[in-house]
Amino acid sequence: MIGRSGNPTLNEKTFERAERYSGQERMSINGTVNKTFITLTILLAGAFSAWSMYFNGQNVGPYAVGGALIGFVLALIISFKPTAAPYLVPVYALAEGLFLGAISATYEGLYYGITLQAALLTLSIFVALLLAYKTRIIRATEKFKLGIFAATAGIAIVYLLSFVLGMFGVTVPYLHSNSLIGIGISVIIVIVAALNLVLDFDFIENGAQQGAPKYMEWYGAFGLMVTLVWLYVEILRLLSKLRSRN
């Protein structure tokens, strides 16, 4: 069985849903890496477009909201229908890029240099965890997977609760504050988001070993990108809390 992943888009049921035909091309790690680079390139193109519009005086609010909504809908479709991944993942990447570019530019307008710091930290964490996984310093054991899955689910519930309560003018204590407790909460969320990368690496590796269909390379790239975007946004939020205290 494919090991479970804390990333909600990557779990063993994904491969159970994937049709397997004799003679069909199979998923490979190199193929997934290539699809990931393509996906990230599209995401960055969208992000730089929204970034440029912001600093040229245009209102990027609609791109942030529209990108988030379109990305959410596409993510649901891709999650439940992996065969659509080769066609929808590039569109999803573009939508997420517009969203990230808009919010990154907004944060940059408030705190100069914060987006470069967040991007470098995200890249550094990704490389460090990839090396730790490849050298087996960190192993995705069943207890490890279960713990990260539970933590990720808990964070998702808190964010959903915060969104619902926010519609009624109620704020979840400390979640968005720059107090020491609020910063501590952000640090924990960043750690959980980062450890999801380990589960994603394990999932993709196992998928290739199990001979998943070729289109699952796009799905693996999609799941990895979901985690990277989440990690980047959480680091951006953490840095903004720290900068706002100065």
PDB file of C-alpha atoms in Angstrom:
ATOM      1  CA  MET A   1       0.000   0.000   0.000  1.00  0.00           C
ATOM      2  CA  ILE A   2       1.115   3.533  -0.722  1.00  0.00           C
ATOM      3  CA  GLY A   3       1.890   5.299   2.550  1.00  0.00           C
ATOM      4  CA  ARG A   4      -0.468   7.996   3.685  1.00  0.00           C
ATOM      5  CA  SER A   5       0.547  11.624   3.298  1.00  0.00           C
ATOM      6  CA  GLY A   6      -0.280  14.627   5.422  1.00  0.00           C
ATOM      7  CA  ASN A   7      -0.831  16.592   2.255  1.00  0.00           C
ATOM      8  CA  PRO A   8      -4.601  16.243   1.649  1.00  0.00           C
ATOM      9  CA  THR A   9      -3.998  15.985  -2.102  1.00  0.00           C
ATOM     10  CA  LEU A  10      -1.588  13.076  -1.684  1.00  0.00           C
ATOM     11  CA  ASN A  11      -2.819   9.908  -0.031  1.00  0.00           C
ATOM     12  CA  GLU A  12      -3.038   6.197  -0.723  1.00  0.00           C
ATOM     13  CA  LYS A  13      -6.607   6.455  -2.063  1.00  0.00           C
ATOM     14  CA  THR A  14      -5.254   8.572  -4.922  1.00  0.00           C
ATOM     15  CA  PHE A  15      -3.440   5.601  -6.390  1.00  0.00           C
ATOM     16  CA  GLU A  16      -6.352   3.319  -5.632  1.00  0.00           C
ATOM     17  CA  ARG A  17      -8.439   5.584  -7.892  1.00  0.00           C
ATOM     18  CA  ALA A  18      -5.809   5.615 -10.631  1.00  0.00           C
ATOM     19  CA  GLU A  19      -6.605   3.303 -13.526  1.00  0.00           C
ATOM     20  CA  ARG A  20      -3.820   0.858 -14.360  1.00  0.00           C
ATOM     21  CA  TYR A  21      -3.589  -0.489 -17.864  1.00  0.00           C
ATOM     22  CA  SER A  22      -1.068  -3.029 -19.110  1.00  0.00           C
ATOM     23  CA  GLY A  23       1.414  -1.399 -21.436  1.00  0.00           C
ATOM     24  CA  GLN A  24       0.670   2.095 -20.145  1.00  0.00           C
ATOM     25  CA  GLU A  25       3.622   4.341 -19.373  1.00  0.00           C
ATOM     26  CA  ARG A  26       4.438   4.497 -15.683  1.00  0.00           C
ATOM     27  CA  MET A  27       5.166   7.301 -13.251  1.00  0.00           C
ATOM     28  CA  SER A  28       8.848   8.016 -12.558  1.00  0.00           C
ATOM     29  CA  ILE A  29      10.659  10.253 -10.110  1.00  0.00           C
ATOM     30  CA  ASN A  30      12.509  12.073 -12.910  1.00  0.00           C
ATOM     31  CA  GLY A  31       9.232  12.642 -14.733  1.00  0.00           C
ATOM     32  CA  THR A  32       7.654  14.053 -11.581  1.00  0.00           C
ATOM     33  CA  VAL A  33      10.644  16.350 -11.061  1.00  0.00           C
ATOM     34  CA  ASN A  34      10.286  17.650 -14.618  1.00  0.00           C
ATOM     35  CA  LYS A  35       6.561  18.247 -14.158  1.00  0.00           C
ATOM     36  CA  THR A  36       7.280  20.038 -10.866  1.00  0.00           C
ATOM     37  CA  PHE A  37       9.711  22.425 -12.579  1.00  0.00           C
ATOM     38  CA  ILE A  38       7.176  23.143 -15.321  1.00  0.00           C
ATOM     39  CA  THR A  39       4.460  23.756 -12.735  1.00  0.00           C
ATOM     40  CA  LEU A  40       6.619  26.068 -10.642  1.00  0.00           C
ATOM     41  CA  THR A  41       7.713  27.984 -13.751  1.00  0.00           C
ATOM     42  CA  ILE A  42       4.068  28.674 -14.617  1.00  0.00           C
ATOM     43  CA  LEU A  43       3.357  29.646 -11.001  1.00  0.00           C
ATOM     44  CA  LEU A  44       6.284  32.081 -10.953  1.00  0.00           C
ATOM     45  CA  ALA A  45       5.185  33.611 -14.257  1.00  0.00           C
ATOM     46  CA  GLY A  46       1.757  34.309 -12.785  1.00  0.00           C
ATOM     47  CA  ALA A  47       3.286  35.634  -9.578  1.00  0.00           C
ATOM     48  CA  PHE A  48       5.612  38.055 -11.371  1.00  0.00           C
ATOM     49  CA  SER A  49       2.708  39.304 -13.496  1.00  0.00           C
ATOM     50  CA  ALA A  50       0.621  40.182 -10.430  1.00  0.00           C
ATOM     51  CA  TRP A  51       3.725  41.599  -8.710  1.00  0.00           C
ATOM     52  CA  SER A  52       4.438  43.920 -11.662  1.00  0.00           C
ATOM     53  CA  MET A  53       0.831  45.083 -11.806  1.00  0.00           C
ATOM     54  CA  TYR A  54       0.885  45.966  -8.093  1.00  0.00           C
ATOM     55  CA  PHE A  55       4.011  48.086  -8.352  1.00  0.00           C
ATOM     56  CA  ASN A  56       2.675  49.741 -11.508  1.00  0.00           C
ATOM     57  CA  GLY A  57      -0.213  51.055  -9.436  1.00  0.00           C
ATOM     58  CA  GLN A  58      -2.878  48.551 -10.462  1.00  0.00           C
ATOM     59  CA  ASN A  59      -5.364  47.005  -8.065  1.00  0.00           C
ATOM     60  CA  VAL A  60      -4.370  43.350  -7.637  1.00  0.00           C
ATOM     61  CA  GLY A  61      -7.115  42.524  -5.141  1.00  0.00           C
ATOM     62  CA  PRO A  62      -9.268  40.797  -7.784  1.00  0.00           C
ATOM     63  CA  TYR A  63      -6.281  38.654  -8.820  1.00  0.00           C
ATOM     64  CA  ALA A  64      -5.686  37.580  -5.225  1.00  0.00           C
ATOM     65  CA  VAL A  65      -9.343  36.688  -4.637  1.00  0.00           C
ATOM     66  CA  GLY A  66      -9.926  35.252  -8.105  1.00  0.00           C
ATOM     67  CA  GLY A  67      -6.707  33.245  -8.061  1.00  0.00           C
ATOM     68  CA  ALA A  68      -7.544  31.801  -4.648  1.00  0.00           C
ATOM     69  CA  LEU A  69     -11.101  30.846  -5.621  1.00  0.00           C
ATOM     70  CA  ILE A  70     -10.170  29.359  -8.997  1.00  0.00           C
ATOM     71  CA  GLY A  71      -7.253  27.530  -7.422  1.00  0.00           C
ATOM     72  CA  PHE A  72      -9.506  26.082  -4.721  1.00  0.00           C
ATOM     73  CA  VAL A  73     -12.069  24.804  -7.225  1.00  0.00           C
ATOM     74  CA  LEU A  74      -9.403  23.316  -9.493  1.00  0.00           C
ATOM     75  CA  ALA A  75      -7.682  21.700  -6.511  1.00  0.00           C
ATOM     76  CA  LEU A  76     -10.912  19.932  -5.589  1.00  0.00           C
ATOM     77  CA  ILE A  77     -11.411  18.702  -9.145  1.00  0.00           C
ATOM     78  CA  ILE A  78      -7.812  17.485  -9.443  1.00  0.00           C
ATOM     79  CA  SER A  79      -7.967  15.784  -6.049  1.00  0.00           C
ATOM     80  CA  PHE A  80     -11.052  13.770  -6.977  1.00  0.00           C
ATOM     81  CA  LYS A  81     -10.129  13.188 -10.615  1.00  0.00           C
ATOM     82  CA  PRO A  82      -6.341  12.674 -10.939  1.00  0.00           C
ATOM     83  CA  THR A  83      -6.685  11.832 -14.650  1.00  0.00           C
ATOM     84  CA  ALA A  84      -7.433  15.528 -15.224  1.00  0.00           C
ATOM     85  CA  ALA A  85      -4.134  16.581 -13.625  1.00  0.00           C
ATOM     86  CA  PRO A  86      -2.133  16.974 -16.886  1.00  0.00           C
ATOM     87  CA  TYR A  87      -4.710  19.477 -18.153  1.00  0.00           C
ATOM     88  CA  LEU A  88      -5.715  21.306 -14.972  1.00  0.00           C
ATOM     89  CA  VAL A  89      -2.470  21.505 -12.989  1.00  0.00           C
ATOM     90  CA  PRO A  90      -0.924  24.163 -15.306  1.00  0.00           C
ATOM     91  CA  VAL A  91      -4.103  26.260 -14.990  1.00  0.00           C
ATOM     92  CA  TYR A  92      -4.058  25.748 -11.231  1.00  0.00           C
ATOM     93  CA  ALA A  93      -0.415  26.858 -11.122  1.00  0.00           C
ATOM     94  CA  LEU A  94      -1.253  30.052 -13.005  1.00  0.00           C
ATOM     95  CA  ALA A  95      -4.157  30.842 -10.663  1.00  0.00           C
ATOM     96  CA  GLU A  96      -2.019  30.206  -7.593  1.00  0.00           C
ATOM     97  CA  GLY A  97       0.745  32.317  -9.102  1.00  0.00           C
ATOM     98  CA  LEU A  98      -1.564  35.306  -9.484  1.00  0.00           C
ATOM     99  CA  PHE A  99      -2.742  34.814  -5.904  1.00  0.00           C
ATOM    100  CA  LEU A 100       0.806  34.528  -4.532  1.00  0.00           C
ATOM    101  CA  GLY A 101       2.074  37.452  -6.579  1.00  0.00           C
ATOM    102  CA  ALA A 102      -0.722  39.684  -5.333  1.00  0.00           C
ATOM    103  CA  ILE A 103      -0.328  38.882  -1.641  1.00  0.00           C
ATOM    104  CA  SER A 104       3.482  38.885  -1.873  1.00  0.00           C
ATOM    105  CA  ALA A 105       3.464  42.359  -3.413  1.00  0.00           C
ATOM    106  CA  THR A 106       1.091  43.542  -0.698  1.00  0.00           C
ATOM    107  CA  TYR A 107       3.392  42.247   2.024  1.00  0.00           C
ATOM    108  CA  GLU A 108       6.395  43.720   0.218  1.00  0.00           C
ATOM    109  CA  GLY A 109       4.696  47.098   0.184  1.00  0.00           C
ATOM    110  CA  LEU A 110       4.423  46.894   3.976  1.00  0.00           C
ATOM    111  CA  TYR A 111       7.770  45.282   4.791  1.00  0.00           C
ATOM    112  CA  TYR A 112      10.548  45.801   2.267  1.00  0.00           C
ATOM    113  CA  GLY A 113      12.503  42.645   1.466  1.00  0.00           C
ATOM    114  CA  ILE A 114      10.117  40.253   3.224  1.00  0.00           C
ATOM    115  CA  THR A 115       9.193  38.274   0.100  1.00  0.00           C
ATOM    116  CA  LEU A 116      12.818  37.535  -0.784  1.00  0.00           C
ATOM    117  CA  GLN A 117      13.409  36.355   2.774  1.00  0.00           C
ATOM    118  CA  ALA A 118      10.324  34.117   2.641  1.00  0.00           C
ATOM    119  CA  ALA A 119      11.297  32.678  -0.746  1.00  0.00           C
ATOM    120  CA  LEU A 120      14.873  31.923   0.343  1.00  0.00           C
ATOM    121  CA  LEU A 121      13.694  30.305   3.569  1.00  0.00           C
ATOM    122  CA  THR A 122      11.182  28.170   1.669  1.00  0.00           C
ATOM    123  CA  LEU A 123      13.855  27.058  -0.803  1.00  0.00           C
ATOM    124  CA  SER A 124      16.347  26.355   1.987  1.00  0.00           C
ATOM    125  CA  ILE A 125      13.851  24.257   3.937  1.00  0.00           C
ATOM    126  CA  PHE A 126      12.913  22.331   0.786  1.00  0.00           C
ATOM    127  CA  VAL A 127      16.542  21.513  -0.051  1.00  0.00           C
ATOM    128  CA  ALA A 128      17.422  20.624   3.553  1.00  0.00           C
ATOM    129  CA  LEU A 129      14.470  18.263   3.944  1.00  0.00           C
ATOM    130  CA  LEU A 130      15.051  16.688   0.536  1.00  0.00           C
ATOM    131  CA  LEU A 131      18.658  15.934   1.499  1.00  0.00           C
ATOM    132  CA  ALA A 132      17.545  14.646   4.909  1.00  0.00           C
ATOM    133  CA  TYR A 133      15.025  12.374   3.213  1.00  0.00           C
ATOM    134  CA  LYS A 134      17.421  11.088   0.565  1.00  0.00           C
ATOM    135  CA  THR A 135      20.074  10.287   3.186  1.00  0.00           C
ATOM    136  CA  ARG A 136      17.393   8.732   5.428  1.00  0.00           C
ATOM    137  CA  ILE A 137      18.163  11.097   8.288  1.00  0.00           C
ATOM    138  CA  ILE A 138      14.407  11.593   8.358  1.00  0.00           C
ATOM    139  CA  ARG A 139      12.223   8.571   7.666  1.00  0.00           C
ATOM    140  CA  ALA A 140       8.543   8.669   6.864  1.00  0.00           C
ATOM    141  CA  THR A 141       7.491   5.956   9.296  1.00  0.00           C
ATOM    142  CA  GLU A 142       3.825   5.175   9.856  1.00  0.00           C
ATOM    143  CA  LYS A 143       3.831   6.959  13.236  1.00  0.00           C
ATOM    144  CA  PHE A 144       5.524   9.975  11.651  1.00  0.00           C
ATOM    145  CA  LYS A 145       2.949  10.072   8.850  1.00  0.00           C
ATOM    146  CA  LEU A 146       0.049   9.704  11.240  1.00  0.00           C
ATOM    147  CA  GLY A 147       1.378  12.476  13.495  1.00  0.00           C
ATOM    148  CA  ILE A 148       1.865  14.947  10.641  1.00  0.00           C
ATOM    149  CA  PHE A 149      -1.499  14.026   9.148  1.00  0.00           C
ATOM    150  CA  ALA A 150      -3.231  14.702  12.478  1.00  0.00           C
ATOM    151  CA  ALA A 151      -1.383  17.998  12.961  1.00  0.00           C
ATOM    152  CA  THR A 152      -2.194  19.130   9.416  1.00  0.00           C
ATOM    153  CA  ALA A 153      -5.862  18.246   9.848  1.00  0.00           C
ATOM    154  CA  GLY A 154      -5.947  20.127  13.149  1.00  0.00           C
ATOM    155  CA  ILE A 155      -4.474  23.249  11.536  1.00  0.00           C
ATOM    156  CA  ALA A 156      -6.981  23.025   8.680  1.00  0.00           C
ATOM    157  CA  ILE A 157      -9.861  22.844  11.169  1.00  0.00           C
ATOM    158  CA  VAL A 158      -8.557  25.877  13.068  1.00  0.00           C
ATOM    159  CA  TYR A 159      -8.232  27.896   9.857  1.00  0.00           C
ATOM    160  CA  LEU A 160     -11.721  26.873   8.749  1.00  0.00           C
ATOM    161  CA  LEU A 161     -13.108  27.828  12.157  1.00  0.00           C
ATOM    162  CA  SER A 162     -11.284  31.156  11.975  1.00  0.00           C
ATOM    163  CA  PHE A 163     -12.780  31.835   8.534  1.00  0.00           C
ATOM    164  CA  VAL A 164     -16.326  30.990   9.621  1.00  0.00           C
ATOM    165  CA  LEU A 165     -16.100  32.970  12.866  1.00  0.00           C
ATOM    166  CA  GLY A 166     -14.551  35.886  10.988  1.00  0.00           C
ATOM    167  CA  MET A 167     -17.744  36.180   8.960  1.00  0.00           C
ATOM    168  CA  PHE A 168     -19.501  37.021  12.245  1.00  0.00           C
ATOM    169  CA  GLY A 169     -16.800  39.395  13.450  1.00  0.00           C
ATOM    170  CA  VAL A 170     -15.238  36.895  15.868  1.00  0.00           C
ATOM    171  CA  THR A 171     -11.448  36.472  15.897  1.00  0.00           C
ATOM    172  CA  VAL A 172      -9.656  33.314  17.009  1.00  0.00           C
ATOM    173  CA  PRO A 173      -7.277  34.385  19.820  1.00  0.00           C
ATOM    174  CA  TYR A 174      -3.550  34.651  18.943  1.00  0.00           C
ATOM    175  CA  LEU A 175      -3.839  33.051  15.494  1.00  0.00           C
ATOM    176  CA  HIS A 176      -3.209  36.294  13.630  1.00  0.00           C
ATOM    177  CA  SER A 177      -1.597  38.371  16.383  1.00  0.00           C
ATOM    178  CA  ASN A 178       2.072  39.347  16.616  1.00  0.00           C
ATOM    179  CA  SER A 179       2.270  38.459  20.311  1.00  0.00           C
ATOM    180  CA  LEU A 180       4.796  35.889  21.472  1.00  0.00           C
ATOM    181  CA  ILE A 181       2.035  33.278  21.587  1.00  0.00           C
ATOM    182  CA  GLY A 182       0.892  34.244  18.088  1.00  0.00           C
ATOM    183  CA  ILE A 183       4.468  33.981  16.794  1.00  0.00           C
ATOM    184  CA  GLY A 184       4.857  30.623  18.520  1.00  0.00           C
ATOM    185  CA  ILE A 185       1.706  29.343  16.815  1.00  0.00           C
ATOM    186  CA  SER A 186       3.068  30.465  13.437  1.00  0.00           C
ATOM    187  CA  VAL A 187       6.379  28.699  14.110  1.00  0.00           C
ATOM    188  CA  ILE A 188       4.534  25.449  14.864  1.00  0.00           C
ATOM    189  CA  ILE A 189       2.455  25.771  11.683  1.00  0.00           C
ATOM    190  CA  VAL A 190       5.605  26.401   9.620  1.00  0.00           C
ATOM    191  CA  ILE A 191       7.211  23.268  11.090  1.00  0.00           C
ATOM    192  CA  VAL A 192       4.159  21.145  10.298  1.00  0.00           C
ATOM    193  CA  ALA A 193       3.979  22.549   6.750  1.00  0.00           C
ATOM    194  CA  ALA A 194       7.681  21.816   6.247  1.00  0.00           C
ATOM    195  CA  LEU A 195       7.397  18.228   7.494  1.00  0.00           C
ATOM    196  CA  ASN A 196       4.620  17.640   4.979  1.00  0.00           C
ATOM    197  CA  LEU A 197       7.370  17.838   2.351  1.00  0.00           C
ATOM    198  CA  VAL A 198       8.883  14.657   3.757  1.00  0.00           C
ATOM    199  CA  LEU A 199       5.572  12.881   3.324  1.00  0.00           C
ATOM    200  CA  ASP A 200       5.266  14.220  -0.217  1.00  0.00           C
ATOM    201  CA  PHE A 201       8.743  12.916  -1.106  1.00  0.00           C
ATOM    202  CA  ASP A 202       7.822   9.528   0.326  1.00  0.00           C
ATOM    203  CA  PHE A 203       4.508   9.450  -1.502  1.00  0.00           C
ATOM    204  CA  ILE A 204       6.080  10.288  -4.878  1.00  0.00           C
ATOM    205  CA  GLU A 205       8.872   7.760  -4.395  1.00  0.00           C
ATOM    206  CA  ASN A 206       6.411   5.018  -3.464  1.00  0.00           C
ATOM    207  CA  GLY A 207       4.156   5.945  -6.362  1.00  0.00           C
ATOM    208  CA  ALA A 208       7.023   5.492  -8.813  1.00  0.00           C
ATOM    209  CA  GLN A 209       7.963   2.168  -7.218  1.00  0.00           C
ATOM    210  CA  GLN A 210       4.357   0.946  -7.422  1.00  0.00           C
ATOM    211  CA  GLY A 211       4.169   1.739 -11.129  1.00  0.00           C
ATOM    212  CA  ALA A 212       1.449   4.378 -11.015  1.00  0.00           C
ATOM    213  CA  PRO A 213       0.145   5.676 -14.385  1.00  0.00           C
ATOM    214  CA  LYS A 214       2.164   8.369 -16.152  1.00  0.00           C
ATOM    215  CA  TYR A 215      -0.386  11.131 -15.528  1.00  0.00           C
ATOM    216  CA  MET A 216       0.282  10.751 -11.801  1.00  0.00           C
ATOM    217  CA  GLU A 217       3.547  12.647 -12.357  1.00  0.00           C
ATOM    218  CA  TRP A 218       1.426  15.759 -12.796  1.00  0.00           C
ATOM    219  CA  TYR A 219      -0.557  14.835  -9.721  1.00  0.00           C
ATOM    220  CA  GLY A 220       2.619  14.373  -7.693  1.00  0.00           C
ATOM    221  CA  ALA A 221       3.873  17.782  -8.871  1.00  0.00           C
ATOM    222  CA  PHE A 222       0.514  19.279  -7.917  1.00  0.00           C
ATOM    223  CA  GLY A 223       0.642  17.858  -4.393  1.00  0.00           C
ATOM    224  CA  LEU A 224       4.208  19.032  -3.882  1.00  0.00           C
ATOM    225  CA  MET A 225       3.314  22.510  -5.081  1.00  0.00           C
ATOM    226  CA  VAL A 226       0.369  22.659  -2.663  1.00  0.00           C
ATOM    227  CA  THR A 227       2.770  22.079   0.224  1.00  0.00           C
ATOM    228  CA  LEU A 228       5.361  24.572  -1.066  1.00  0.00           C
ATOM    229  CA  VAL A 229       2.741  27.295  -1.498  1.00  0.00           C
ATOM    230  CA  TRP A 230       1.395  26.639   1.996  1.00  0.00           C
ATOM    231  CA  LEU A 231       4.903  26.703   3.474  1.00  0.00           C
ATOM    232  CA  TYR A 232       5.773  29.960   1.691  1.00  0.00           C
ATOM    233  CA  VAL A 233       2.583  31.694   2.826  1.00  0.00           C
ATOM    234  CA  GLU A 234       3.076  30.582   6.431  1.00  0.00           C
ATOM    235  CA  ILE A 235       6.693  31.793   6.425  1.00  0.00           C
ATOM    236  CA  LEU A 236       5.513  35.094   4.954  1.00  0.00           C
ATOM    237  CA  ARG A 237       2.955  35.439   7.747  1.00  0.00           C
ATOM    238  CA  LEU A 238       5.527  34.557  10.403  1.00  0.00           C
ATOM    239  CA  LEU A 239       8.026  37.100   9.086  1.00  0.00           C
ATOM    240  CA  SER A 240       5.329  39.777   8.938  1.00  0.00           C
ATOM    241  CA  LYS A 241       4.491  39.152  12.588  1.00  0.00           C
ATOM    242  CA  LEU A 242       8.152  39.500  13.538  1.00  0.00           C
ATOM    243  CA  ARG A 243       8.637  42.623  11.430  1.00  0.00           C
ATOM    244  CA  SER A 244       5.502  44.265  12.841  1.00  0.00           C
ATOM    245  CA  ARG A 245       6.985  44.069  16.347  1.00  0.00           C
ATOM    246  CA  ASN A 246       9.933  46.285  15.399  1.00  0.00           C
TER     247      ASN A 246
END
